[in-house]
Amino acid sequence: MLVYVDLKRTIILLETAVKTNAKEKIPRVLRTTSKLRKTLSVAQLQQAVEQLLPAQNVSKPVLLELLAHIEEKALHAVEVESADISKGHDVEMVDVSPEVETGTAVHMPVVLLPVLDLIEVEIYLFLYVLAALMKYNMDQMALNTVDMVVARCQQFNCRTLDLIQAKVFTYYSNIHERFGQDLPGIRNTLLCAHRTSCLRYDEAGQATLINLLLRNYLKDNLYEQAYKFVSKTTFPETVSNNQFVRYLYYVGRIQAVQLEYTESYTKLMQSIRKAPANTAHGFKCTVYKLAIIVQLLMGEVPERDVFNQDELRKALAPYLQLTNAVRVGNLEEFNVVLSQHGAAFKADNTYTLIIRTSYSRILFTDICQKLALENAQNAEFVCSKAIRDGVIDAVIDHENGWLQLKETVNVYTTKDPQTAFQRRINFCLDVHNEAVKAMRYPPDAYKKDLESAEERLEREKQEEELAKEIEDEMDEGL
């Protein structure tokens, strides 16, 4: 019962924020959603829909119908789990419910809400329903419902709906990625929504949709399109830290594929530092895997402390073996690690970057052995031709008998430091400007400095009397 009371208190806070146009309270409402979603039962959610939505709300029967399906699925799952426990078998997390009919699509008429109704409360309740549909793997119903909710949100242009709508688009992308497997099909919808959020100055929507689009591109390995999209868009700087951390990771991954290793490593390290300290271990593990490979591609060896973290030690074990092989320079051991953990590297989307790994210095005898040449002199001729053709940027050391790749240009001889300082200055100026814009002033405060009509008449009368006195004094003096 306490959970239901918390839900009612959250919705009352949402209604207050909407009525007073206090948009800064909406994030507080969404922060409680994840906690309530884990403890709220289907019966309590049904009770909330019946009590908190008016009878004339067009979504109320739709929500109740969906919750009835979810309740049936939840009861069936509990029965199966109890039967498995009674038999003494381990319970497996599988979908054992009957298939949802693909024809049960939910259609909603395009009707605007009455004056006493709030679209924010309606969509907020839909968030719980979408989470329950994903939890019980009700794939077709989840796809139909999320499409309907997105269409519903697009009928309104409310600033108090922006954050909740951004959450809806997150569910839209996740559900289609998980159940629909049609990422190109939703890309146009996400692009249109991003354009709309830019026109409405909806920064939360812009940040969320940019990350969803980048994830969409990267899932289909469209790195060139993602690179162009990043170059043509500007990520809002006043959004939540979680969205900014995701953006840094996606940009770092794109730059790694585009051979911009230094910029990529900077973005990835910044993403790790800004990530939550006590949570998001899976996210940090993913970022660390990519950062390790990028650091190896830069010719550096990651520190041992990276691999000794308790929550990451097991996941980073293959990357530790890879790092040891690269550090020693043993090509045979490198190939063994690649063959043993190739499936894991492909699952982490780092395999193509790993095969780029090379050495800054290599002996001609090693080149001769690898390319099956007759002697080291032939290997030297092959390397000189590659340098002349521009395939590699290196120099030949005849005395020591090796090929030395050229070092990276000193960054302080370029304009990069100036650009970095200018970027920091612009950031500080933007923070100041946003702080000034965010200051809240009492209504009609400027009118206190303006005089009323009576005060103006009184002032003019006093000025006329003073002018007359001055004129009389001048006449007496003459």
CSV table of C-alpha atoms in Angstrom, one decimal:
chain,number,residue,atom,x,y,z
A,1,MET,CA,0.0,0.0,0.0
A,2,LEU,CA,2.9,2.3,0.7
A,3,VAL,CA,4.0,1.9,-2.9
A,4,TYR,CA,0.7,3.0,-4.2
A,5,VAL,CA,0.8,6.0,-1.9
A,6,ASP,CA,4.2,6.9,-3.3
A,7,LEU,CA,2.8,6.7,-6.8
A,8,LYS,CA,-0.1,9.0,-5.9
A,9,ARG,CA,2.3,11.4,-4.3
A,10,THR,CA,4.5,11.4,-7.4
A,11,ILE,CA,1.5,12.0,-9.7
A,12,ILE,CA,0.4,14.9,-7.5
A,13,LEU,CA,3.8,16.4,-7.8
A,14,LEU,CA,3.6,16.0,-11.5
A,15,GLU,CA,0.2,17.7,-11.6
A,16,THR,CA,1.5,20.6,-9.5
A,17,ALA,CA,4.5,21.0,-11.8
A,18,VAL,CA,2.3,21.1,-14.8
A,19,LYS,CA,-0.2,23.6,-13.3
A,20,THR,CA,2.5,26.0,-12.1
A,21,ASN,CA,4.7,25.4,-15.1
A,22,ALA,CA,7.6,24.4,-12.8
A,23,LYS,CA,9.6,22.3,-15.4
A,24,GLU,CA,12.4,21.9,-12.9
A,25,LYS,CA,10.3,19.5,-10.9
A,26,ILE,CA,9.7,17.0,-13.7
A,27,PRO,CA,13.2,15.3,-13.4
A,28,ARG,CA,12.4,14.7,-9.7
A,29,VAL,CA,9.3,12.8,-10.8
A,30,LEU,CA,11.2,10.7,-13.4
A,31,ARG,CA,13.9,9.8,-10.8
A,32,THR,CA,11.3,8.0,-8.7
A,33,THR,CA,10.0,6.1,-11.6
A,34,SER,CA,12.7,3.4,-11.7
A,35,LYS,CA,12.2,2.7,-8.0
A,36,LEU,CA,8.4,2.5,-8.2
A,37,ARG,CA,8.6,0.4,-11.4
A,38,LYS,CA,10.3,-2.4,-9.5
A,39,THR,CA,7.9,-2.5,-6.6
A,40,LEU,CA,4.6,-1.5,-8.1
A,41,SER,CA,2.1,-4.4,-8.7
A,42,VAL,CA,-0.3,-4.6,-11.7
A,43,ALA,CA,-3.3,-4.3,-9.4
A,44,GLN,CA,-1.9,-1.1,-7.8
A,45,LEU,CA,-1.3,0.3,-11.3
A,46,GLN,CA,-4.9,-0.6,-12.3
A,47,GLN,CA,-6.2,1.2,-9.2
A,48,ALA,CA,-4.1,4.3,-10.1
A,49,VAL,CA,-5.5,4.4,-13.7
A,50,GLU,CA,-9.0,4.1,-12.4
A,51,GLN,CA,-8.7,6.8,-9.8
A,52,LEU,CA,-6.3,9.3,-11.3
A,53,LEU,CA,-7.6,9.5,-14.9
A,54,PRO,CA,-11.0,11.0,-15.5
A,55,ALA,CA,-13.7,9.0,-17.2
A,56,GLN,CA,-13.6,11.0,-20.4
A,57,ASN,CA,-9.9,10.2,-21.0
A,58,VAL,CA,-9.6,8.4,-24.3
A,59,SER,CA,-6.6,6.4,-23.1
A,60,LYS,CA,-8.2,5.1,-19.9
A,61,PRO,CA,-9.9,2.0,-21.5
A,62,VAL,CA,-6.7,1.3,-23.5
A,63,LEU,CA,-4.6,1.3,-20.3
A,64,LEU,CA,-7.0,-0.9,-18.4
A,65,GLU,CA,-7.1,-3.4,-21.3
A,66,LEU,CA,-3.3,-3.6,-21.5
A,67,LEU,CA,-3.1,-4.0,-17.7
A,68,ALA,CA,-5.6,-6.9,-17.9
A,69,HIS,CA,-3.4,-8.7,-20.4
A,70,ILE,CA,-0.3,-8.0,-18.3
A,71,GLU,CA,-2.0,-9.3,-15.2
A,72,GLU,CA,-3.0,-12.5,-17.0
A,73,LYS,CA,0.6,-13.0,-18.2
A,74,ALA,CA,2.0,-12.3,-14.8
A,75,LEU,CA,-0.3,-14.9,-13.1
A,76,HIS,CA,0.6,-17.5,-15.7
A,77,ALA,CA,4.3,-16.8,-15.2
A,78,VAL,CA,3.9,-17.2,-11.4
A,79,GLU,CA,2.1,-20.5,-11.9
A,80,VAL,CA,4.8,-21.9,-14.1
A,81,GLU,CA,7.5,-20.8,-11.7
A,82,SER,CA,5.7,-22.5,-8.8
A,83,ALA,CA,5.3,-25.7,-10.8
A,84,ASP,CA,9.0,-25.7,-11.6
A,85,ILE,CA,10.0,-25.1,-8.0
A,86,SER,CA,7.7,-27.9,-6.8
A,87,LYS,CA,9.4,-30.3,-9.3
A,88,GLY,CA,12.8,-29.3,-8.0
A,89,HIS,CA,14.1,-27.9,-11.2
A,90,ASP,CA,15.9,-24.6,-11.6
A,91,VAL,CA,13.7,-21.8,-12.8
A,92,GLU,CA,14.8,-20.4,-16.2
A,93,MET,CA,14.0,-17.0,-17.4
A,94,VAL,CA,12.1,-17.9,-20.5
A,95,ASP,CA,8.9,-16.8,-22.2
A,96,VAL,CA,6.4,-19.6,-21.4
A,97,SER,CA,3.2,-17.7,-21.9
A,98,PRO,CA,1.0,-18.2,-25.0
A,99,GLU,CA,1.8,-16.0,-27.9
A,100,VAL,CA,0.1,-12.7,-28.1
A,101,GLU,CA,-2.0,-12.4,-31.2
A,102,THR,CA,-0.4,-10.1,-33.8
A,103,GLY,CA,-3.8,-8.7,-34.7
A,104,THR,CA,-4.5,-7.2,-31.3
A,105,ALA,CA,-3.2,-3.8,-32.3
A,106,VAL,CA,-4.5,-0.9,-30.1
A,107,HIS,CA,-5.9,2.0,-32.0
A,108,MET,CA,-6.6,5.3,-30.4
A,109,PRO,CA,-8.6,8.2,-32.0
A,110,VAL,CA,-6.8,11.4,-32.6
A,111,VAL,CA,-8.8,13.5,-30.0
A,112,LEU,CA,-7.4,16.3,-27.9
A,113,LEU,CA,-7.7,16.0,-24.1
A,114,PRO,CA,-10.3,17.9,-22.2
A,115,VAL,CA,-9.3,21.0,-20.3
A,116,LEU,CA,-9.4,19.2,-16.9
A,117,ASP,CA,-7.3,16.3,-18.2
A,118,LEU,CA,-3.5,16.2,-18.2
A,119,ILE,CA,-1.5,14.6,-21.0
A,120,GLU,CA,1.5,14.4,-18.8
A,121,VAL,CA,-0.2,12.1,-16.3
A,122,GLU,CA,-1.5,9.9,-19.0
A,123,ILE,CA,1.9,9.4,-20.7
A,124,TYR,CA,3.5,9.0,-17.3
A,125,LEU,CA,1.2,6.0,-16.6
A,126,PHE,CA,2.0,4.6,-20.0
A,127,LEU,CA,5.7,4.4,-19.0
A,128,TYR,CA,4.9,1.8,-16.4
A,129,VAL,CA,2.8,-0.2,-18.9
A,130,LEU,CA,5.6,-0.2,-21.4
A,131,ALA,CA,8.1,-1.4,-18.8
A,132,ALA,CA,5.7,-4.2,-17.8
A,133,LEU,CA,5.2,-5.2,-21.5
A,134,MET,CA,9.0,-5.5,-21.9
A,135,LYS,CA,9.4,-7.4,-18.6
A,136,TYR,CA,6.9,-10.1,-19.7
A,137,ASN,CA,8.2,-10.2,-23.3
A,138,MET,CA,4.8,-9.3,-24.8
A,139,ASP,CA,6.5,-8.3,-28.0
A,140,GLN,CA,3.7,-7.5,-30.5
A,141,MET,CA,1.6,-5.7,-27.9
A,142,ALA,CA,4.6,-3.7,-26.8
A,143,LEU,CA,5.3,-2.7,-30.4
A,144,ASN,CA,1.7,-1.6,-31.0
A,145,THR,CA,1.5,0.2,-27.7
A,146,VAL,CA,4.7,2.2,-28.1
A,147,ASP,CA,3.9,3.3,-31.6
A,148,MET,CA,0.5,4.5,-30.3
A,149,VAL,CA,2.1,6.4,-27.4
A,150,VAL,CA,4.6,8.1,-29.7
A,151,ALA,CA,1.8,9.2,-32.0
A,152,ARG,CA,-0.2,10.4,-29.0
A,153,CYS,CA,2.7,12.5,-27.7
A,154,GLN,CA,3.2,14.1,-31.2
A,155,GLN,CA,-0.3,15.6,-31.0
A,156,PHE,CA,0.8,18.0,-28.2
A,157,ASN,CA,3.3,20.8,-27.9
A,158,CYS,CA,3.9,21.2,-24.1
A,159,ARG,CA,7.2,22.1,-22.5
A,160,THR,CA,6.2,20.1,-19.4
A,161,LEU,CA,5.8,17.0,-21.6
A,162,ASP,CA,9.3,17.3,-23.1
A,163,LEU,CA,11.2,15.1,-20.5
A,164,ILE,CA,8.4,12.5,-20.4
A,165,GLN,CA,8.3,12.4,-24.2
A,166,ALA,CA,12.1,11.8,-24.3
A,167,LYS,CA,11.6,8.8,-22.0
A,168,VAL,CA,8.9,7.5,-24.4
A,169,PHE,CA,11.3,7.7,-27.3
A,170,THR,CA,13.8,5.7,-25.3
A,171,TYR,CA,11.2,3.0,-24.9
A,172,TYR,CA,10.3,3.3,-28.6
A,173,SER,CA,13.9,2.7,-29.7
A,174,ASN,CA,14.6,-0.1,-27.1
A,175,ILE,CA,11.3,-2.0,-27.9
A,176,HIS,CA,11.9,-1.9,-31.6
A,177,GLU,CA,15.5,-2.9,-31.2
A,178,ARG,CA,14.6,-5.8,-28.9
A,179,PHE,CA,11.3,-7.1,-30.5
A,180,GLY,CA,11.0,-5.5,-33.9
A,181,GLN,CA,14.6,-5.8,-35.2
A,182,ASP,CA,13.7,-3.0,-37.7
A,183,LEU,CA,16.2,-0.3,-36.9
A,184,PRO,CA,16.1,1.4,-40.4
A,185,GLY,CA,12.3,1.5,-40.1
A,186,ILE,CA,12.3,3.7,-37.0
A,187,ARG,CA,15.2,5.9,-38.1
A,188,ASN,CA,13.0,8.3,-40.0
A,189,THR,CA,10.7,8.7,-37.0
A,190,LEU,CA,13.7,9.5,-34.8
A,191,LEU,CA,15.1,12.0,-37.3
A,192,CYS,CA,11.7,13.8,-37.6
A,193,ALA,CA,11.4,13.9,-33.8
A,194,HIS,CA,14.9,15.3,-33.5
A,195,ARG,CA,14.1,18.1,-36.0
A,196,THR,CA,10.9,18.9,-34.1
A,197,SER,CA,12.8,19.1,-30.7
A,198,CYS,CA,15.4,21.5,-32.2
A,199,LEU,CA,12.6,23.8,-33.5
A,200,ARG,CA,11.0,23.7,-30.1
A,201,TYR,CA,14.3,24.3,-28.2
A,202,ASP,CA,13.6,21.0,-26.4
A,203,GLU,CA,17.2,20.2,-25.1
A,204,ALA,CA,16.2,17.1,-23.3
A,205,GLY,CA,14.6,15.7,-26.4
A,206,GLN,CA,17.5,16.7,-28.5
A,207,ALA,CA,20.0,14.9,-26.3
A,208,THR,CA,18.0,11.8,-26.0
A,209,LEU,CA,17.3,11.6,-29.7
A,210,ILE,CA,20.9,12.2,-30.7
A,211,ASN,CA,22.0,9.3,-28.6
A,212,LEU,CA,19.2,7.1,-29.9
A,213,LEU,CA,20.1,7.9,-33.5
A,214,LEU,CA,23.8,7.3,-32.9
A,215,ARG,CA,23.0,3.9,-31.3
A,216,ASN,CA,20.8,3.2,-34.3
A,217,TYR,CA,23.5,4.0,-36.8
A,218,LEU,CA,26.2,2.0,-34.9
A,219,LYS,CA,24.0,-1.1,-34.6
A,220,ASP,CA,23.9,-1.2,-38.4
A,221,ASN,CA,27.6,-0.3,-38.6
A,222,LEU,CA,26.8,3.0,-40.4
A,223,TYR,CA,29.9,4.8,-39.0
A,224,GLU,CA,30.2,7.2,-41.9
A,225,GLN,CA,26.6,8.4,-41.5
A,226,ALA,CA,27.0,8.6,-37.7
A,227,TYR,CA,30.2,10.7,-38.2
A,228,LYS,CA,28.4,13.1,-40.5
A,229,PHE,CA,25.5,13.3,-38.1
A,230,VAL,CA,27.7,14.2,-35.2
A,231,SER,CA,29.5,16.9,-37.3
A,232,LYS,CA,26.2,18.5,-38.2
A,233,THR,CA,24.6,18.5,-34.8
A,234,THR,CA,25.3,20.2,-31.5
A,235,PHE,CA,24.8,18.3,-28.3
A,236,PRO,CA,23.1,20.4,-25.6
A,237,GLU,CA,25.3,21.1,-22.6
A,238,THR,CA,22.6,21.6,-20.0
A,239,VAL,CA,21.1,18.1,-20.1
A,240,SER,CA,21.5,15.3,-17.6
A,241,ASN,CA,24.9,13.8,-17.0
A,242,ASN,CA,23.7,10.3,-18.0
A,243,GLN,CA,22.8,11.5,-21.6
A,244,PHE,CA,26.1,13.3,-21.9
A,245,VAL,CA,28.1,10.2,-20.8
A,246,ARG,CA,26.4,8.1,-23.4
A,247,TYR,CA,27.1,10.7,-26.1
A,248,LEU,CA,30.8,10.8,-25.2
A,249,TYR,CA,31.0,7.0,-25.5
A,250,TYR,CA,29.2,7.0,-28.9
A,251,VAL,CA,31.4,9.8,-30.3
A,252,GLY,CA,34.5,8.1,-28.9
A,253,ARG,CA,33.6,4.9,-30.7
A,254,ILE,CA,32.9,6.7,-34.0
A,255,GLN,CA,36.3,8.5,-33.8
A,256,ALA,CA,38.1,5.2,-33.1
A,257,VAL,CA,36.8,3.7,-36.3
A,258,GLN,CA,37.6,7.0,-38.1
A,259,LEU,CA,41.3,6.6,-37.0
A,260,GLU,CA,41.1,9.6,-34.6
A,261,TYR,CA,42.6,7.7,-31.7
A,262,THR,CA,43.7,10.6,-29.6
A,263,GLU,CA,40.3,12.3,-29.7
A,264,SER,CA,38.6,9.0,-29.2
A,265,TYR,CA,40.6,8.1,-26.1
A,266,THR,CA,39.9,11.5,-24.6
A,267,LYS,CA,36.2,11.1,-25.1
A,268,LEU,CA,36.2,7.6,-23.6
A,269,MET,CA,38.2,8.6,-20.5
A,270,GLN,CA,35.9,11.6,-20.0
A,271,SER,CA,32.9,9.2,-20.3
A,272,ILE,CA,34.4,6.9,-17.6
A,273,ARG,CA,35.1,9.8,-15.2
A,274,LYS,CA,31.6,11.3,-15.6
A,275,ALA,CA,29.8,7.9,-15.2
A,276,PRO,CA,28.2,7.2,-11.8
A,277,ALA,CA,30.7,5.8,-9.3
A,278,ASN,CA,28.7,3.1,-7.7
A,279,THR,CA,26.4,2.0,-10.5
A,280,ALA,CA,26.5,1.4,-14.3
A,281,HIS,CA,29.2,-1.2,-14.0
A,282,GLY,CA,28.2,-2.7,-17.3
A,283,PHE,CA,28.5,0.6,-19.1
A,284,LYS,CA,31.9,1.3,-17.7
A,285,CYS,CA,33.1,-2.2,-18.6
A,286,THR,CA,32.0,-1.6,-22.2
A,287,VAL,CA,33.8,1.7,-22.3
A,288,TYR,CA,37.0,0.3,-20.7
A,289,LYS,CA,37.1,-2.5,-23.4
A,290,LEU,CA,37.1,0.1,-26.2
A,291,ALA,CA,39.5,2.4,-24.4
A,292,ILE,CA,42.0,-0.4,-23.9
A,293,ILE,CA,42.0,-1.1,-27.6
A,294,VAL,CA,42.3,2.5,-28.6
A,295,GLN,CA,45.2,3.0,-26.2
A,296,LEU,CA,47.0,0.0,-27.8
A,297,LEU,CA,46.4,1.6,-31.2
A,298,MET,CA,48.0,4.8,-29.9
A,299,GLY,CA,51.1,2.8,-29.1
A,300,GLU,CA,50.6,2.9,-25.4
A,301,VAL,CA,50.1,0.1,-22.8
A,302,PRO,CA,47.2,0.4,-20.4
A,303,GLU,CA,48.0,0.5,-16.7
A,304,ARG,CA,47.6,-2.7,-14.6
A,305,ASP,CA,45.2,-1.0,-12.3
A,306,VAL,CA,42.6,-0.9,-15.0
A,307,PHE,CA,42.5,-4.7,-15.1
A,308,ASN,CA,42.6,-5.2,-11.3
A,309,GLN,CA,39.2,-3.6,-10.6
A,310,ASP,CA,37.0,-6.2,-8.8
A,311,GLU,CA,33.9,-5.6,-10.9
A,312,LEU,CA,35.8,-5.6,-14.1
A,313,ARG,CA,38.5,-8.3,-13.6
A,314,LYS,CA,36.6,-11.2,-15.2
A,315,ALA,CA,35.2,-9.2,-18.1
A,316,LEU,CA,38.6,-7.7,-19.0
A,317,ALA,CA,40.6,-10.9,-18.7
A,318,PRO,CA,40.8,-11.4,-22.5
A,319,TYR,CA,41.9,-7.8,-23.0
A,320,LEU,CA,44.6,-8.4,-20.4
A,321,GLN,CA,46.0,-11.3,-22.4
A,322,LEU,CA,45.8,-9.2,-25.5
A,323,THR,CA,47.7,-6.4,-23.8
A,324,ASN,CA,50.4,-8.7,-22.6
A,325,ALA,CA,50.9,-10.1,-26.1
A,326,VAL,CA,51.2,-6.6,-27.6
A,327,ARG,CA,53.5,-5.4,-24.8
A,328,VAL,CA,55.9,-8.3,-25.3
A,329,GLY,CA,55.6,-8.1,-29.1
A,330,ASN,CA,54.9,-11.7,-29.6
A,331,LEU,CA,52.9,-12.0,-32.8
A,332,GLU,CA,52.3,-15.8,-32.3
A,333,GLU,CA,50.8,-15.2,-28.8
A,334,PHE,CA,48.7,-12.3,-30.3
A,335,ASN,CA,47.2,-14.7,-32.9
A,336,VAL,CA,46.5,-17.3,-30.2
A,337,VAL,CA,44.6,-14.8,-28.0
A,338,LEU,CA,42.7,-13.6,-31.1
A,339,SER,CA,41.6,-17.1,-32.0
A,340,GLN,CA,40.7,-18.0,-28.4
A,341,HIS,CA,38.6,-14.9,-27.6
A,342,GLY,CA,37.6,-13.9,-31.1
A,343,ALA,CA,33.9,-14.5,-30.4
A,344,ALA,CA,34.0,-12.3,-27.3
A,345,PHE,CA,35.8,-9.6,-29.2
A,346,LYS,CA,33.2,-9.7,-32.0
A,347,ALA,CA,30.4,-9.6,-29.4
A,348,ASP,CA,32.0,-6.4,-27.9
A,349,ASN,CA,32.4,-4.9,-31.4
A,350,THR,CA,36.1,-4.5,-30.9
A,351,TYR,CA,37.4,-7.2,-33.3
A,352,THR,CA,37.9,-4.9,-36.3
A,353,LEU,CA,39.9,-2.5,-34.1
A,354,ILE,CA,42.0,-5.2,-32.6
A,355,ILE,CA,43.2,-6.5,-36.0
A,356,ARG,CA,44.5,-2.9,-36.7
A,357,THR,CA,47.0,-3.3,-33.9
A,358,SER,CA,50.5,-2.9,-35.1
A,359,TYR,CA,54.0,-2.0,-33.8
A,360,SER,CA,55.9,1.2,-34.1
A,361,ARG,CA,59.1,-0.7,-34.8
A,362,ILE,CA,59.6,-4.0,-36.6
A,363,LEU,CA,62.8,-5.8,-37.7
A,364,PHE,CA,63.3,-6.7,-41.4
A,365,THR,CA,64.0,-10.3,-40.4
A,366,ASP,CA,60.5,-10.5,-38.9
A,367,ILE,CA,59.0,-9.0,-42.0
A,368,CYS,CA,60.9,-11.4,-44.1
A,369,GLN,CA,59.6,-14.4,-42.0
A,370,LYS,CA,56.0,-13.1,-42.1
A,371,LEU,CA,55.9,-12.4,-45.8
A,372,ALA,CA,58.0,-15.5,-46.7
A,373,LEU,CA,60.7,-13.5,-48.5
A,374,GLU,CA,64.2,-14.8,-49.3
A,375,ASN,CA,66.2,-12.4,-47.2
A,376,ALA,CA,66.0,-9.2,-45.1
A,377,GLN,CA,67.2,-7.1,-48.1
A,378,ASN,CA,64.1,-8.0,-50.0
A,379,ALA,CA,62.0,-7.0,-47.0
A,380,GLU,CA,63.8,-3.6,-47.0
A,381,PHE,CA,62.9,-3.1,-50.7
A,382,VAL,CA,59.3,-3.9,-50.0
A,383,CYS,CA,59.2,-1.4,-47.1
A,384,SER,CA,60.8,1.4,-49.2
A,385,LYS,CA,58.3,0.9,-51.9
A,386,ALA,CA,55.4,1.1,-49.4
A,387,ILE,CA,56.9,4.3,-48.0
A,388,ARG,CA,57.2,5.8,-51.5
A,389,ASP,CA,53.6,4.9,-52.3
A,390,GLY,CA,52.4,6.5,-49.1
A,391,VAL,CA,51.0,3.3,-47.7
A,392,ILE,CA,52.9,3.8,-44.4
A,393,ASP,CA,54.5,6.8,-42.8
A,394,ALA,CA,57.9,5.5,-41.6
A,395,VAL,CA,61.7,5.6,-42.0
A,396,ILE,CA,64.1,2.8,-42.6
A,397,ASP,CA,67.0,2.4,-40.1
A,398,HIS,CA,69.8,0.6,-42.1
A,399,GLU,CA,72.2,0.4,-39.2
A,400,ASN,CA,69.8,-1.4,-36.8
A,401,GLY,CA,67.9,-3.2,-39.5
A,402,TRP,CA,64.4,-2.2,-38.7
A,403,LEU,CA,61.5,-0.1,-39.9
A,404,GLN,CA,60.6,2.8,-37.6
A,405,LEU,CA,57.2,4.4,-37.8
A,406,LYS,CA,57.2,8.2,-37.5
A,407,GLU,CA,56.1,9.6,-34.2
A,408,THR,CA,53.1,11.7,-33.7
A,409,VAL,CA,53.5,15.4,-34.4
A,410,ASN,CA,54.0,17.5,-31.2
A,411,VAL,CA,50.6,18.9,-30.4
A,412,TYR,CA,52.1,22.1,-29.2
A,413,THR,CA,53.3,23.0,-32.6
A,414,THR,CA,49.7,23.0,-33.9
A,415,LYS,CA,46.6,25.1,-33.2
A,416,ASP,CA,45.0,22.4,-31.0
A,417,PRO,CA,45.9,24.1,-27.7
A,418,GLN,CA,44.5,27.4,-28.9
A,419,THR,CA,41.3,25.6,-30.0
A,420,ALA,CA,41.0,23.8,-26.7
A,421,PHE,CA,41.4,27.0,-24.7
A,422,GLN,CA,38.8,28.7,-26.9
A,423,ARG,CA,36.4,25.8,-26.4
A,424,ARG,CA,36.8,26.1,-22.6
A,425,ILE,CA,36.3,29.9,-22.7
A,426,ASN,CA,33.1,29.4,-24.8
A,427,PHE,CA,31.9,26.8,-22.3
A,428,CYS,CA,32.4,29.2,-19.4
A,429,LEU,CA,30.6,32.0,-21.2
A,430,ASP,CA,27.7,29.7,-22.0
A,431,VAL,CA,27.4,28.6,-18.4
A,432,HIS,CA,27.2,32.3,-17.4
A,433,ASN,CA,24.6,33.1,-20.0
A,434,GLU,CA,22.5,30.1,-19.1
A,435,ALA,CA,22.7,31.0,-15.4
A,436,VAL,CA,21.5,34.5,-16.2
A,437,LYS,CA,18.7,33.1,-18.3
A,438,ALA,CA,17.7,30.6,-15.6
A,439,MET,CA,17.3,33.3,-12.9
A,440,ARG,CA,13.6,33.5,-11.9
A,441,TYR,CA,12.2,37.0,-11.2
A,442,PRO,CA,8.9,37.8,-9.4
A,443,PRO,CA,6.0,38.5,-11.8
A,444,ASP,CA,5.6,42.2,-12.7
A,445,ALA,CA,8.8,43.0,-10.8
A,446,TYR,CA,9.8,45.6,-13.4
A,447,LYS,CA,6.6,47.6,-12.7
A,448,LYS,CA,7.9,48.6,-9.3
A,449,ASP,CA,10.4,50.9,-11.1
A,450,LEU,CA,7.6,52.5,-13.2
A,451,GLU,CA,5.5,55.3,-11.8
A,452,SER,CA,1.8,55.2,-12.0
A,453,ALA,CA,-0.4,57.8,-13.7
A,454,GLU,CA,-1.2,59.5,-10.4
A,455,GLU,CA,2.5,59.7,-9.5
A,456,ARG,CA,3.3,61.1,-12.9
A,457,LEU,CA,0.7,63.9,-12.5
A,458,GLU,CA,1.9,64.7,-9.1
A,459,ARG,CA,5.5,64.9,-10.3
A,460,GLU,CA,4.5,67.1,-13.2
A,461,LYS,CA,2.6,69.4,-10.9
A,462,GLN,CA,5.5,69.7,-8.6
A,463,GLU,CA,7.8,70.5,-11.5
A,464,GLU,CA,5.4,73.2,-12.7
A,465,GLU,CA,5.3,74.8,-9.3
A,466,LEU,CA,9.0,74.7,-9.0
A,467,ALA,CA,9.4,76.3,-12.4
A,468,LYS,CA,6.9,79.0,-11.5
A,469,GLU,CA,8.8,79.7,-8.2
A,470,ILE,CA,12.1,80.0,-10.1
A,471,GLU,CA,10.5,82.4,-12.6
A,472,ASP,CA,9.1,84.6,-9.8
A,473,GLU,CA,12.4,84.8,-8.1
A,474,MET,CA,14.0,85.8,-11.4
A,475,ASP,CA,11.4,88.6,-11.9
A,476,GLU,CA,12.0,89.9,-8.4
A,477,GLY,CA,15.7,90.0,-8.9
A,478,LEU,CA,15.3,92.0,-12.1
